Coordinates of C-alpha atoms (C1' of nucleotides) in Angstrom, one line a residue:
Chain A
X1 CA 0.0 0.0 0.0
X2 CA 1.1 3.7 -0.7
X3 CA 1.9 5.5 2.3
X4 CA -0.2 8.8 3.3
X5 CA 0.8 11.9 1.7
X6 CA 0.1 15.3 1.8
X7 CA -3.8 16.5 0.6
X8 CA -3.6 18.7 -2.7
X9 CA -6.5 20.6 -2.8
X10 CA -8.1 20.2 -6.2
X11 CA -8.0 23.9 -6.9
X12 CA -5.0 23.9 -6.4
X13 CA -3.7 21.2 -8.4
X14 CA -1.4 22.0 -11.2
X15 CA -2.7 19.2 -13.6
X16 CA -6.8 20.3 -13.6
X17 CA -6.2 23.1 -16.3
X18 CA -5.8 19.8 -18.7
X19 CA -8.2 17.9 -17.1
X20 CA -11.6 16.4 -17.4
X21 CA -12.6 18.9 -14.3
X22 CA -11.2 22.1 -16.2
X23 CA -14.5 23.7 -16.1
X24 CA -15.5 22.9 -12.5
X25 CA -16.5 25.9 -10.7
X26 CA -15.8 26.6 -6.7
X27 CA -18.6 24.9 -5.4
X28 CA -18.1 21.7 -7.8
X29 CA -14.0 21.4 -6.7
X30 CA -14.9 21.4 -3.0
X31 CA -17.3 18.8 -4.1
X32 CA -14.9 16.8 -5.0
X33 CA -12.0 17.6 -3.3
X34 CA -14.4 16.3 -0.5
X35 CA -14.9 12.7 -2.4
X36 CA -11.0 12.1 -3.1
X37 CA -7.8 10.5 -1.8
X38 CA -4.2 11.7 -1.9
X39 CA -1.9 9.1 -2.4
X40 CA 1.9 9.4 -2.7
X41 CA 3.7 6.2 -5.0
X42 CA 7.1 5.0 -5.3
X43 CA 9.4 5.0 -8.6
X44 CA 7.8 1.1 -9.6
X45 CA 4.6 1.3 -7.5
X46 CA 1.9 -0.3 -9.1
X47 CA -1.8 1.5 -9.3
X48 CA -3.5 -1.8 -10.5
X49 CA -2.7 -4.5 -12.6
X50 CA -4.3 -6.4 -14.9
X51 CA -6.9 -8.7 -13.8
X52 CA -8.0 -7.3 -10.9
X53 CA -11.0 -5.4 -10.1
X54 CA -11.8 -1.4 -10.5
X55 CA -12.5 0.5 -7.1
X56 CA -12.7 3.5 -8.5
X57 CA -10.4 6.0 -10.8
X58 CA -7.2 7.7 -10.6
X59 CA -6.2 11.1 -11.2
X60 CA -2.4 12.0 -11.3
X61 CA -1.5 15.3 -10.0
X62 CA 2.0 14.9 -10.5
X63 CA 4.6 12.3 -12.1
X64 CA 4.4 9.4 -14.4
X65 CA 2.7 6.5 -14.9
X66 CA 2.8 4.1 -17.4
X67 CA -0.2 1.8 -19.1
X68 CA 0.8 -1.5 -20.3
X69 CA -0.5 -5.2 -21.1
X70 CA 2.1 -8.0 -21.2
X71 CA 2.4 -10.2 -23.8
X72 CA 3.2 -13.9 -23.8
X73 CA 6.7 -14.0 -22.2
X74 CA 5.5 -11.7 -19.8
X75 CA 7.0 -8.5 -22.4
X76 CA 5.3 -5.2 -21.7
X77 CA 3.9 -3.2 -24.4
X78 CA 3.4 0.2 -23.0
X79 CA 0.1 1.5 -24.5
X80 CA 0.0 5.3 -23.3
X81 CA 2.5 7.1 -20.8
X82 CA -0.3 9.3 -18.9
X83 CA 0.8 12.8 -16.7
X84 CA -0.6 15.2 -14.5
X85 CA -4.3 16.0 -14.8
X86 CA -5.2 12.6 -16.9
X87 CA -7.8 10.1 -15.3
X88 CA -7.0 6.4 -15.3
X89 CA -8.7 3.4 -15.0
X90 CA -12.4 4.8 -16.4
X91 CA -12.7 2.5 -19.2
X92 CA -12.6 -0.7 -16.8
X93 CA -15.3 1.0 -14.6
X94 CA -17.9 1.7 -17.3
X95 CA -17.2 -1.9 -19.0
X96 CA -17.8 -3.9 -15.4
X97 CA -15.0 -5.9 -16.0
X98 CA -11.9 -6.4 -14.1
X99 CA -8.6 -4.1 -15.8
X100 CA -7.6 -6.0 -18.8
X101 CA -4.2 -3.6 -18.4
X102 CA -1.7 -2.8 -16.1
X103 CA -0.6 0.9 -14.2
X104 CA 2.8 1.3 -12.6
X105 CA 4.4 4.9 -11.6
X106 CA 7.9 5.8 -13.6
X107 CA 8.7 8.0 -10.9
X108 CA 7.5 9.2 -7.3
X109 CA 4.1 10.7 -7.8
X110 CA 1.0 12.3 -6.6
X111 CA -1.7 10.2 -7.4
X112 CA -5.3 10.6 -6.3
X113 CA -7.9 8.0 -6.1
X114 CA -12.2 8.5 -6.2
X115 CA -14.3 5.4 -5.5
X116 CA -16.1 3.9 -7.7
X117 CA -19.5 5.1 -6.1
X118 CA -18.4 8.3 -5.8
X119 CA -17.2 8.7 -9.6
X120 CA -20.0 7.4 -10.6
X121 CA -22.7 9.7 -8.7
X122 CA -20.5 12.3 -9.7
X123 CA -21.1 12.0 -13.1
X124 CA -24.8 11.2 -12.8
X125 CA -24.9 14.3 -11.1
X126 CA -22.8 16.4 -13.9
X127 CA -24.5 15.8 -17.4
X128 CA -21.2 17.9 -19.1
X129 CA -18.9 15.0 -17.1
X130 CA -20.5 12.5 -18.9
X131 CA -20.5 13.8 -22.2
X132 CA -17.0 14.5 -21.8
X133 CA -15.8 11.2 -20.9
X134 CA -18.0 9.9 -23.6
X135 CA -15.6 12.4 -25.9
X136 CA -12.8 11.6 -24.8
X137 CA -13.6 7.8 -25.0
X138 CA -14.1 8.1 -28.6
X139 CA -11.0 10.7 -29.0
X140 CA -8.6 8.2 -27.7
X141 CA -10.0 4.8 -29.5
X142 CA -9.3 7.5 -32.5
X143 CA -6.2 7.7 -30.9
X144 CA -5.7 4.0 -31.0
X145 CA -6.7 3.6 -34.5
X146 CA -3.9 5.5 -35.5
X147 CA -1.6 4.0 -33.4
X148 CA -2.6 0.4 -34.9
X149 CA -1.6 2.0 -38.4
X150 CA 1.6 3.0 -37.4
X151 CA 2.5 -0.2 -35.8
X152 CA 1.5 -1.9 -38.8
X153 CA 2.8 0.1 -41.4
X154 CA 5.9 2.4 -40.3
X155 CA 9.4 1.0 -39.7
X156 CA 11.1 0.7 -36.0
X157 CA 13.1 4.1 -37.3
X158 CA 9.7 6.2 -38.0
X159 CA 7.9 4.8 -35.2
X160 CA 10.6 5.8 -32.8
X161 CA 10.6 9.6 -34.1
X162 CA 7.0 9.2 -33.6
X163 CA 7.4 8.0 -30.1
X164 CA 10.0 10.8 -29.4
X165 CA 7.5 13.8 -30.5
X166 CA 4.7 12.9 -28.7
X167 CA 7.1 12.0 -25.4
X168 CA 8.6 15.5 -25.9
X169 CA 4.6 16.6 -25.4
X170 CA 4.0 14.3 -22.8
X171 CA 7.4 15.7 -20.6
X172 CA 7.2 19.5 -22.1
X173 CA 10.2 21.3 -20.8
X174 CA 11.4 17.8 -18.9
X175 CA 13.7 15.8 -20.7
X176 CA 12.4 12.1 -21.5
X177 CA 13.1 10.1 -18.9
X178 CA 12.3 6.4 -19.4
X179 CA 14.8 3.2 -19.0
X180 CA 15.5 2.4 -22.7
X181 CA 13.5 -0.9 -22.4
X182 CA 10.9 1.2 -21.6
X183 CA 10.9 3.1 -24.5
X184 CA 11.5 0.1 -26.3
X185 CA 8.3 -1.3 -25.0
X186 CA 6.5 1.7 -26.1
X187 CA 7.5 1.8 -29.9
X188 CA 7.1 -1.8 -29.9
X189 CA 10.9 -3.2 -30.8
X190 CA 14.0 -4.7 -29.0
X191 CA 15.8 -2.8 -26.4
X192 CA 19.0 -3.0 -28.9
X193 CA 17.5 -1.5 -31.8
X194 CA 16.2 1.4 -30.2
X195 CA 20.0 2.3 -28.7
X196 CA 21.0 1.8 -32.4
X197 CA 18.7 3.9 -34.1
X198 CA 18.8 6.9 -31.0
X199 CA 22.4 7.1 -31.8
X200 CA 21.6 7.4 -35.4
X201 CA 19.3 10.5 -34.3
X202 CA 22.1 11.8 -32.0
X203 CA 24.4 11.9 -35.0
X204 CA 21.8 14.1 -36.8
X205 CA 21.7 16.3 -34.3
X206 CA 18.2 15.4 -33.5
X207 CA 18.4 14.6 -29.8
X208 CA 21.4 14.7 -27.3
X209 CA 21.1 12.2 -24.4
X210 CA 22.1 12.8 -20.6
X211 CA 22.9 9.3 -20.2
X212 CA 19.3 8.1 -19.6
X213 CA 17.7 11.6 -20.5
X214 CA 16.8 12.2 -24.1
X215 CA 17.0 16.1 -24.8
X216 CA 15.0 16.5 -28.2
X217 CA 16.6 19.4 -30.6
X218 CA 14.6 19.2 -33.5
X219 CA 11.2 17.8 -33.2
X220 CA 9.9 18.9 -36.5
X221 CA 12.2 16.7 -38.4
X222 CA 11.5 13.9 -36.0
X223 CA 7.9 14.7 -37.2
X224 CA 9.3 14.5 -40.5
X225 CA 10.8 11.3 -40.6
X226 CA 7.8 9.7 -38.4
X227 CA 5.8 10.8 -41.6
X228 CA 8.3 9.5 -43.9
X229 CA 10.1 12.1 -45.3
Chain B
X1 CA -25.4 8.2 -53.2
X2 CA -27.1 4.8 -52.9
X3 CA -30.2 4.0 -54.6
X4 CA -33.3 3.2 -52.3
X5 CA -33.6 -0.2 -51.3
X6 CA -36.3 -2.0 -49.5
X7 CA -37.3 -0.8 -45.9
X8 CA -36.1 -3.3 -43.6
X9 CA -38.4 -3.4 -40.4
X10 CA -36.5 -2.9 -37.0
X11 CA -38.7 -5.2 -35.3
X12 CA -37.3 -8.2 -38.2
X13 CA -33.6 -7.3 -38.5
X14 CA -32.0 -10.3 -37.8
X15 CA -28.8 -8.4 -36.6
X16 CA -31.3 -6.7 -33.9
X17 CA -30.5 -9.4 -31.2
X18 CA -26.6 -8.4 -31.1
X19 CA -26.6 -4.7 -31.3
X20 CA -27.2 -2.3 -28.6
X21 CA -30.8 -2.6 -29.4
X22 CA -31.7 -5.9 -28.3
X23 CA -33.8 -4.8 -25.3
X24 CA -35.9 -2.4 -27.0
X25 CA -39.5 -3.2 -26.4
X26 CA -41.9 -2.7 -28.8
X27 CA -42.5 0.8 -28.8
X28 CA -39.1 2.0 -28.6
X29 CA -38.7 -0.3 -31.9
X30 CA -41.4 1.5 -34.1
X31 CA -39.9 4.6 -32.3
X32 CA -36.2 3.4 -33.9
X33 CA -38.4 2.7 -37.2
X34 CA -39.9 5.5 -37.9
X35 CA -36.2 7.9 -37.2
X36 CA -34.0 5.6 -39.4
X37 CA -33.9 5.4 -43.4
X38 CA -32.4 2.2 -45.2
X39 CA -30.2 2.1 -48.1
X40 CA -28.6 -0.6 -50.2
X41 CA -24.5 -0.1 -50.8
X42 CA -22.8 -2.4 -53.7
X43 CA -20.0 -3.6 -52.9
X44 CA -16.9 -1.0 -52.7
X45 CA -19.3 1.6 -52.1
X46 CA -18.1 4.2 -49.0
X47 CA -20.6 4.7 -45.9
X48 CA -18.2 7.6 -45.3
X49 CA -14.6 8.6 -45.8
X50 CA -11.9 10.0 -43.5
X51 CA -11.9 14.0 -43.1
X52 CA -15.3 14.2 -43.4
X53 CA -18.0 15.3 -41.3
X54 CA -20.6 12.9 -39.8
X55 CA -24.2 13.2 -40.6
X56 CA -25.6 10.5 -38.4
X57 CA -24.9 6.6 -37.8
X58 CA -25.1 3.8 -39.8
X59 CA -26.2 0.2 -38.5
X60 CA -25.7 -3.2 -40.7
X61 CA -28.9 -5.2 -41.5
X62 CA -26.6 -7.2 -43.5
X63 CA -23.5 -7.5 -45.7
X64 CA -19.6 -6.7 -44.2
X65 CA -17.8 -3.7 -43.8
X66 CA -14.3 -2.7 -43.6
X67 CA -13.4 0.2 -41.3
X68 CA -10.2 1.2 -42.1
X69 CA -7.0 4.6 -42.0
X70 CA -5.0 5.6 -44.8
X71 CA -1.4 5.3 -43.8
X72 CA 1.2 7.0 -45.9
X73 CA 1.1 6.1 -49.6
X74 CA -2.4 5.1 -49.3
X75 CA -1.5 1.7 -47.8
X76 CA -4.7 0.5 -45.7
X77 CA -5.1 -0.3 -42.4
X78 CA -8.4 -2.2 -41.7
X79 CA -9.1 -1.5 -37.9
X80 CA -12.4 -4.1 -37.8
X81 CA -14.5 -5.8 -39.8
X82 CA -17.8 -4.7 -38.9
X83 CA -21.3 -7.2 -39.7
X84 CA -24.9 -7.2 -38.7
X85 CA -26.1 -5.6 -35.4
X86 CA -23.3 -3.1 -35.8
X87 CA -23.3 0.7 -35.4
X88 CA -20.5 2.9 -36.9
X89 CA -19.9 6.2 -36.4
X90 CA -20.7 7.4 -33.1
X91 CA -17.1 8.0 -31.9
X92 CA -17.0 10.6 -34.4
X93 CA -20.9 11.9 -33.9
X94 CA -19.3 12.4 -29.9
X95 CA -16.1 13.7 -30.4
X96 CA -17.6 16.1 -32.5
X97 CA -14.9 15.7 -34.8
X98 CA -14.7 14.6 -38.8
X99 CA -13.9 11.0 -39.5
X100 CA -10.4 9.9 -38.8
X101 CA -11.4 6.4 -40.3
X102 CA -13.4 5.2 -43.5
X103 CA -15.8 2.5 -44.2
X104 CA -16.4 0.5 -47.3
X105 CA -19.0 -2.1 -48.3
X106 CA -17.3 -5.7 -48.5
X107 CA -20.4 -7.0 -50.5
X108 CA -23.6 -5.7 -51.2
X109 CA -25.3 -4.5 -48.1
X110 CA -28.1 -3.0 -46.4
X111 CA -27.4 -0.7 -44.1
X112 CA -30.3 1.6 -42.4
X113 CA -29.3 5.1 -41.8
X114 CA -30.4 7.2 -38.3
X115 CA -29.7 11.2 -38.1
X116 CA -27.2 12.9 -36.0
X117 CA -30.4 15.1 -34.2
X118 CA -32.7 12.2 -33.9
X119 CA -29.7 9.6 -32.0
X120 CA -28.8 11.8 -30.1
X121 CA -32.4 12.3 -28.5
X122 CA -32.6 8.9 -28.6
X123 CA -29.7 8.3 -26.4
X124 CA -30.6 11.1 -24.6
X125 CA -34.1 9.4 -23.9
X126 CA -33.0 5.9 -23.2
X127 CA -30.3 6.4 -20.2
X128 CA -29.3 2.5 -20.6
X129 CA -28.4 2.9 -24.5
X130 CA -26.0 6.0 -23.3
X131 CA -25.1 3.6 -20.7
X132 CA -24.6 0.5 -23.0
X133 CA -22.6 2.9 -25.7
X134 CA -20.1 4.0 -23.3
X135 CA -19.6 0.0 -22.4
X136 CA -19.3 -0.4 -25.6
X137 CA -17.1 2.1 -26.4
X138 CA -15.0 0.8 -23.4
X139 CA -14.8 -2.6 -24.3
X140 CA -13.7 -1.6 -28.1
X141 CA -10.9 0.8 -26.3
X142 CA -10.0 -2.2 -24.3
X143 CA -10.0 -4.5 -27.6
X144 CA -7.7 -2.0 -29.8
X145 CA -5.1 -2.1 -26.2
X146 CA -4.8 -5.8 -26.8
X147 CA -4.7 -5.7 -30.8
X148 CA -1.8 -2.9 -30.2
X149 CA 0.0 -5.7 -27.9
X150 CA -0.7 -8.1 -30.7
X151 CA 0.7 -6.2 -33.5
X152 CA 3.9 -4.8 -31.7
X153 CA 4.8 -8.3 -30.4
X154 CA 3.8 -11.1 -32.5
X155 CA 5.1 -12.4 -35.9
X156 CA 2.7 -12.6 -39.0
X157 CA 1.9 -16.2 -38.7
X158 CA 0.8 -15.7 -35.1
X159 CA -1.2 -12.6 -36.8
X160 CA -2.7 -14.3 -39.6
X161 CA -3.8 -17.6 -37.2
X162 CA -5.2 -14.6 -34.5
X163 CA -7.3 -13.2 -37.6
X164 CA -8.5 -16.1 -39.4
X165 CA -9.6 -17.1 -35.8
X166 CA -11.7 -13.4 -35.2
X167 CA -13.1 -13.3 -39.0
X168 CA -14.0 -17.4 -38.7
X169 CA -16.6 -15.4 -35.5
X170 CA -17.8 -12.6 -37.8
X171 CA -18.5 -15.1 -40.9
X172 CA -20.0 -17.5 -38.7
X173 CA -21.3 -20.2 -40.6
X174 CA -19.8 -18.8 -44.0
X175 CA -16.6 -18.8 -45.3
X176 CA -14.5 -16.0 -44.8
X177 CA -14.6 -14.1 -48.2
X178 CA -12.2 -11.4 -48.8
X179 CA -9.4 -10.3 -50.9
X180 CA -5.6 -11.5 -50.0
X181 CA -5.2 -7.6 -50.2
X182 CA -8.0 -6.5 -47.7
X183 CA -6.3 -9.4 -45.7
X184 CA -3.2 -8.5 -45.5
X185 CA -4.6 -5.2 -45.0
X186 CA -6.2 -6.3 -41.4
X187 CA -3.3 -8.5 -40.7
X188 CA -0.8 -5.3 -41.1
X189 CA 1.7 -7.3 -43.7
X190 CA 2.8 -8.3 -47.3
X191 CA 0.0 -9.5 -49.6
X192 CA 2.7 -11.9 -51.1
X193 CA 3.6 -13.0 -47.0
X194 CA -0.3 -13.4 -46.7
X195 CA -0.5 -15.8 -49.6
X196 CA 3.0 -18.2 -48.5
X197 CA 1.6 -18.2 -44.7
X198 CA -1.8 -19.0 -46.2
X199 CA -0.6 -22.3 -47.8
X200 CA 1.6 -23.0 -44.8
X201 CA -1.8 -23.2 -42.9
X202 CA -3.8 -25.5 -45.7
X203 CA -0.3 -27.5 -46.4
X204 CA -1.0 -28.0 -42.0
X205 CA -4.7 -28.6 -42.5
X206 CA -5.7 -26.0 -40.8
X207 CA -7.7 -24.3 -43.6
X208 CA -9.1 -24.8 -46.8
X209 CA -9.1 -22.2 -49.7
X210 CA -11.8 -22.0 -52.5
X211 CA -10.2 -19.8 -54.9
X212 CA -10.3 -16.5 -52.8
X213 CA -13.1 -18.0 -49.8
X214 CA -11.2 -19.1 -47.1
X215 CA -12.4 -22.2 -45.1
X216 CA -11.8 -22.7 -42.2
X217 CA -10.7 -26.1 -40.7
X218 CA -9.1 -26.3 -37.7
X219 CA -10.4 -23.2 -35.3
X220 CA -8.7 -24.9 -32.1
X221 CA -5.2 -24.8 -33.6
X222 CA -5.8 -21.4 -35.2
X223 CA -5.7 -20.0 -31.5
X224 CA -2.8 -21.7 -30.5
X225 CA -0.6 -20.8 -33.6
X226 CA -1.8 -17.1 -32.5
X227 CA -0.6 -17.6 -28.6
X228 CA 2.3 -18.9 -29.9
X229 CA 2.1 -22.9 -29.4
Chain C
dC1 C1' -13.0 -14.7 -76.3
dG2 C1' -10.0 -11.0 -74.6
dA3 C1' -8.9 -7.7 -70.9
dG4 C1' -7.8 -7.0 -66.4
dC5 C1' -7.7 -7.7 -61.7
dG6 C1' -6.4 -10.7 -58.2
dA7 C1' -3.7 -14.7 -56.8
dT8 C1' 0.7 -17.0 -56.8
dT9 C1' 5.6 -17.9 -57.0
dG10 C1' 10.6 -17.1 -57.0
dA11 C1' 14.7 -14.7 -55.9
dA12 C1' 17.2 -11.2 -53.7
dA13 C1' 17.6 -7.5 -50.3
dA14 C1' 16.6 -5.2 -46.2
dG15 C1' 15.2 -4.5 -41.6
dA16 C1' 15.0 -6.3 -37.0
dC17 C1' 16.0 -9.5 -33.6
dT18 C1' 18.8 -12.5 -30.7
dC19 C1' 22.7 -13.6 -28.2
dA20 C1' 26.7 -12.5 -25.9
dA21 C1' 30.0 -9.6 -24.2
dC22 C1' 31.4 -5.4 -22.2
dC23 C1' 30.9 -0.8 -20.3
dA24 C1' 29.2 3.0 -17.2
dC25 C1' 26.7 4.8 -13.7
dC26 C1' 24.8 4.6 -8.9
dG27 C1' 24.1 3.5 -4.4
dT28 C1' 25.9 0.5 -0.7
dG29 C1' 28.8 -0.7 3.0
dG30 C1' 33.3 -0.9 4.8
Chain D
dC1 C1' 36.3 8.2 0.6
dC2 C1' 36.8 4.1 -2.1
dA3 C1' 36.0 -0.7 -3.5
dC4 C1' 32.0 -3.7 -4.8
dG5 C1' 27.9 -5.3 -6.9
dG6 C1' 24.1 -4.6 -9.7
dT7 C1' 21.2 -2.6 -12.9
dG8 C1' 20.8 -0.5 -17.1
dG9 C1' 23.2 1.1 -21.4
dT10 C1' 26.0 0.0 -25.5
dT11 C1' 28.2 -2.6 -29.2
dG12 C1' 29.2 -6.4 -32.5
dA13 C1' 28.1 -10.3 -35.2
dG14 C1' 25.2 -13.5 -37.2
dT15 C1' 20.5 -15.1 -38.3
dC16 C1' 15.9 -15.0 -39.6
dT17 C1' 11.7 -13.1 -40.8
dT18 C1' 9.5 -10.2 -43.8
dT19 C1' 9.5 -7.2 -47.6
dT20 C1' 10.2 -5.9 -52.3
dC21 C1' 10.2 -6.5 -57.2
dA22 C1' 9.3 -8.9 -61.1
dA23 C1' 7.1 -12.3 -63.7
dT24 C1' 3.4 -15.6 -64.4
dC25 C1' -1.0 -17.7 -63.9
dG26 C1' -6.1 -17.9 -63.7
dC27 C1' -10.6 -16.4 -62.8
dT28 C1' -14.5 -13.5 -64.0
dC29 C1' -16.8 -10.1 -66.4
dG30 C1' -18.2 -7.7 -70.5

DNA sequence: CGAGCGATTGAAAAGACTCAACCACCGTGG
DNA sequence: CCACGGTGGTTGAGTCTTTTCAATCGCTCG
């Protein structure tokens, strides 16, 4: 179990401006700043893991967390690397089922957790909630589509300047910080190929690394040669 | 467009008892009736195409559909092969967005037709069918995690086996009856590495092939070629 | 019956993966 | 403060799967 950790009021939490509760006024963020956990996790802590039951949903505040399913042989493929201000673990609670994937934090972070009654009388309660989870739902199996085509379709090299752009998104400012079988796990390749081919971009001046840290220099030809070009 | 085709009555489509209609009663079924429009689409003929903006949803009476992206060069990705029972197009109706996806007749098919105005009052009406829809949606995000995992970490053959084992469900009873192209299209590989695999698989017994209708033979060791036995 | 698309085959090349060894950084304990 | 051990990062070589390209075959439709 996660150890107690400091409350973060919801108002004051840096990740809402992105968040599914943007819009919530005073009244609605005491609401459910009233309803929710604070949790602090470890570097490796896992939220949930596939298999078991939903309790409820998270909401990161700060940190990390990577969503993955394992293969046979137990090898992770990392679906989405999720940050401050994104909800987890809604999809298993509207299906009924148990998590069919896995959550585990890449670094210490803030994490906090609504139950499942709670959620769900929260968005009974707030019509807009609803329709914007149903949105977002359908934004990110968009999402997935296109990641199926570029799985299919685009080499290791382009799907690895893909990765890179949208990491650079997902840490703006940060450097990337990820173990390289990590990263590996997220464009879908050996942990070997993806050293080869970042020192390929490093030699094109596209990223420098800090031993583990990738620093990207030029993202728009790393967009470039995701595309193709 | 599509020429007009016979009305099909809700109340008598036989995909009714797998689609998120199956509890309507009675009068919510005239109520469906008397909203939708059916139309006949020969085979090749779009539902819709990617970038454009939707006008409503579509739900199979009969026939097959490829949904599908464009990668680059105009290589196709079929993302599901949709059959009776099945509504497309809401992701895009909620997200609000134009079509990142396109569908295509298989066959000739009828297909009934239900405006964006008049769903959405129905789902706003029928609290379950919201209900069911985000499940739904759910369970197909849940779905694309696992074909991601699938298509980042297992060779073609496993591919192939894994597909000819999903389209063996969706042509129940028929054999599977689609070009080597569109196959290797859902697979994500080589026409030409479609074909060799293909005769591995009848060479094994697992499959018989009719000129381009595949028949399937042995479903049991289709799913263990996929999970890697 | 001919045209054309889809299916098939062969051969060669390319992209990735595996295996194995080695290096570098980091935290620990002496 | 330094040696030690371990994890994670890097490199090389060889192999194998898969792709590509080119040519041929065979239905099916007009």
């Amino acid at each position: 179990m996660s150890k107690t950790y400091k409350h973060v009021n919801c108002s004051a939490c840096e990740g809402r401006e992105g968040s599914l509760f943007h819009w919530f006024c005073d009244n609605q963020l005491s609401g459910l700043n009233a309803i929710k956990k604070c949790a602090y996790y470890k570097k490796n802590q896992a939220l949930f893991v596939e298999g078991s039951m939903p309790r409820g949903i998270f909401c990161i505040n700060s940190g990390k967390v990577k969503i993955y399913t394992q293969g046979e042989e137990g090898k992770e493929q990392i679906i989405q690397i999720a940050s401050g201000g994104d909800l987890l673990g809604f999809r298993a609670l509207f299906s009924g089922d148990s998590y069919k994937v896995s959550a585990t934090a890449l670094e210490e972070c803030n994490i906090c957790f609504i139950g499942r009654s709670d959620f769900l009388e929260l968005v009974n309660q707030n019509p807009r909630l609803r329709d914007d989870l149903m949105k977002e739902l359908s934004a990110e199996l968009t999402d997935k589509a296109l990641f199926i085509t570029n799985m299919a379709q685009k080499s290791v090299r382009q799907r690895l300047a893909s990765s890179l752009v949208s990491l650079a998104e997902i840490y703006k400012g940060d450097m990337i910080n990820l173990t390289r079988e990590d990263l590996a796990n997220y464009v879908g390749t050996a942990t070997e190929t993806t050293i080869r081919l970042l020192k390929d971009f490093k030699d094109e001046n596209l990223i420098k690394t800090h031993t583990r840290k990738i620093e990207v220099i030029d993202i728009d030809r790393l967009a470039d040669i995701a595309s193709g070009y």
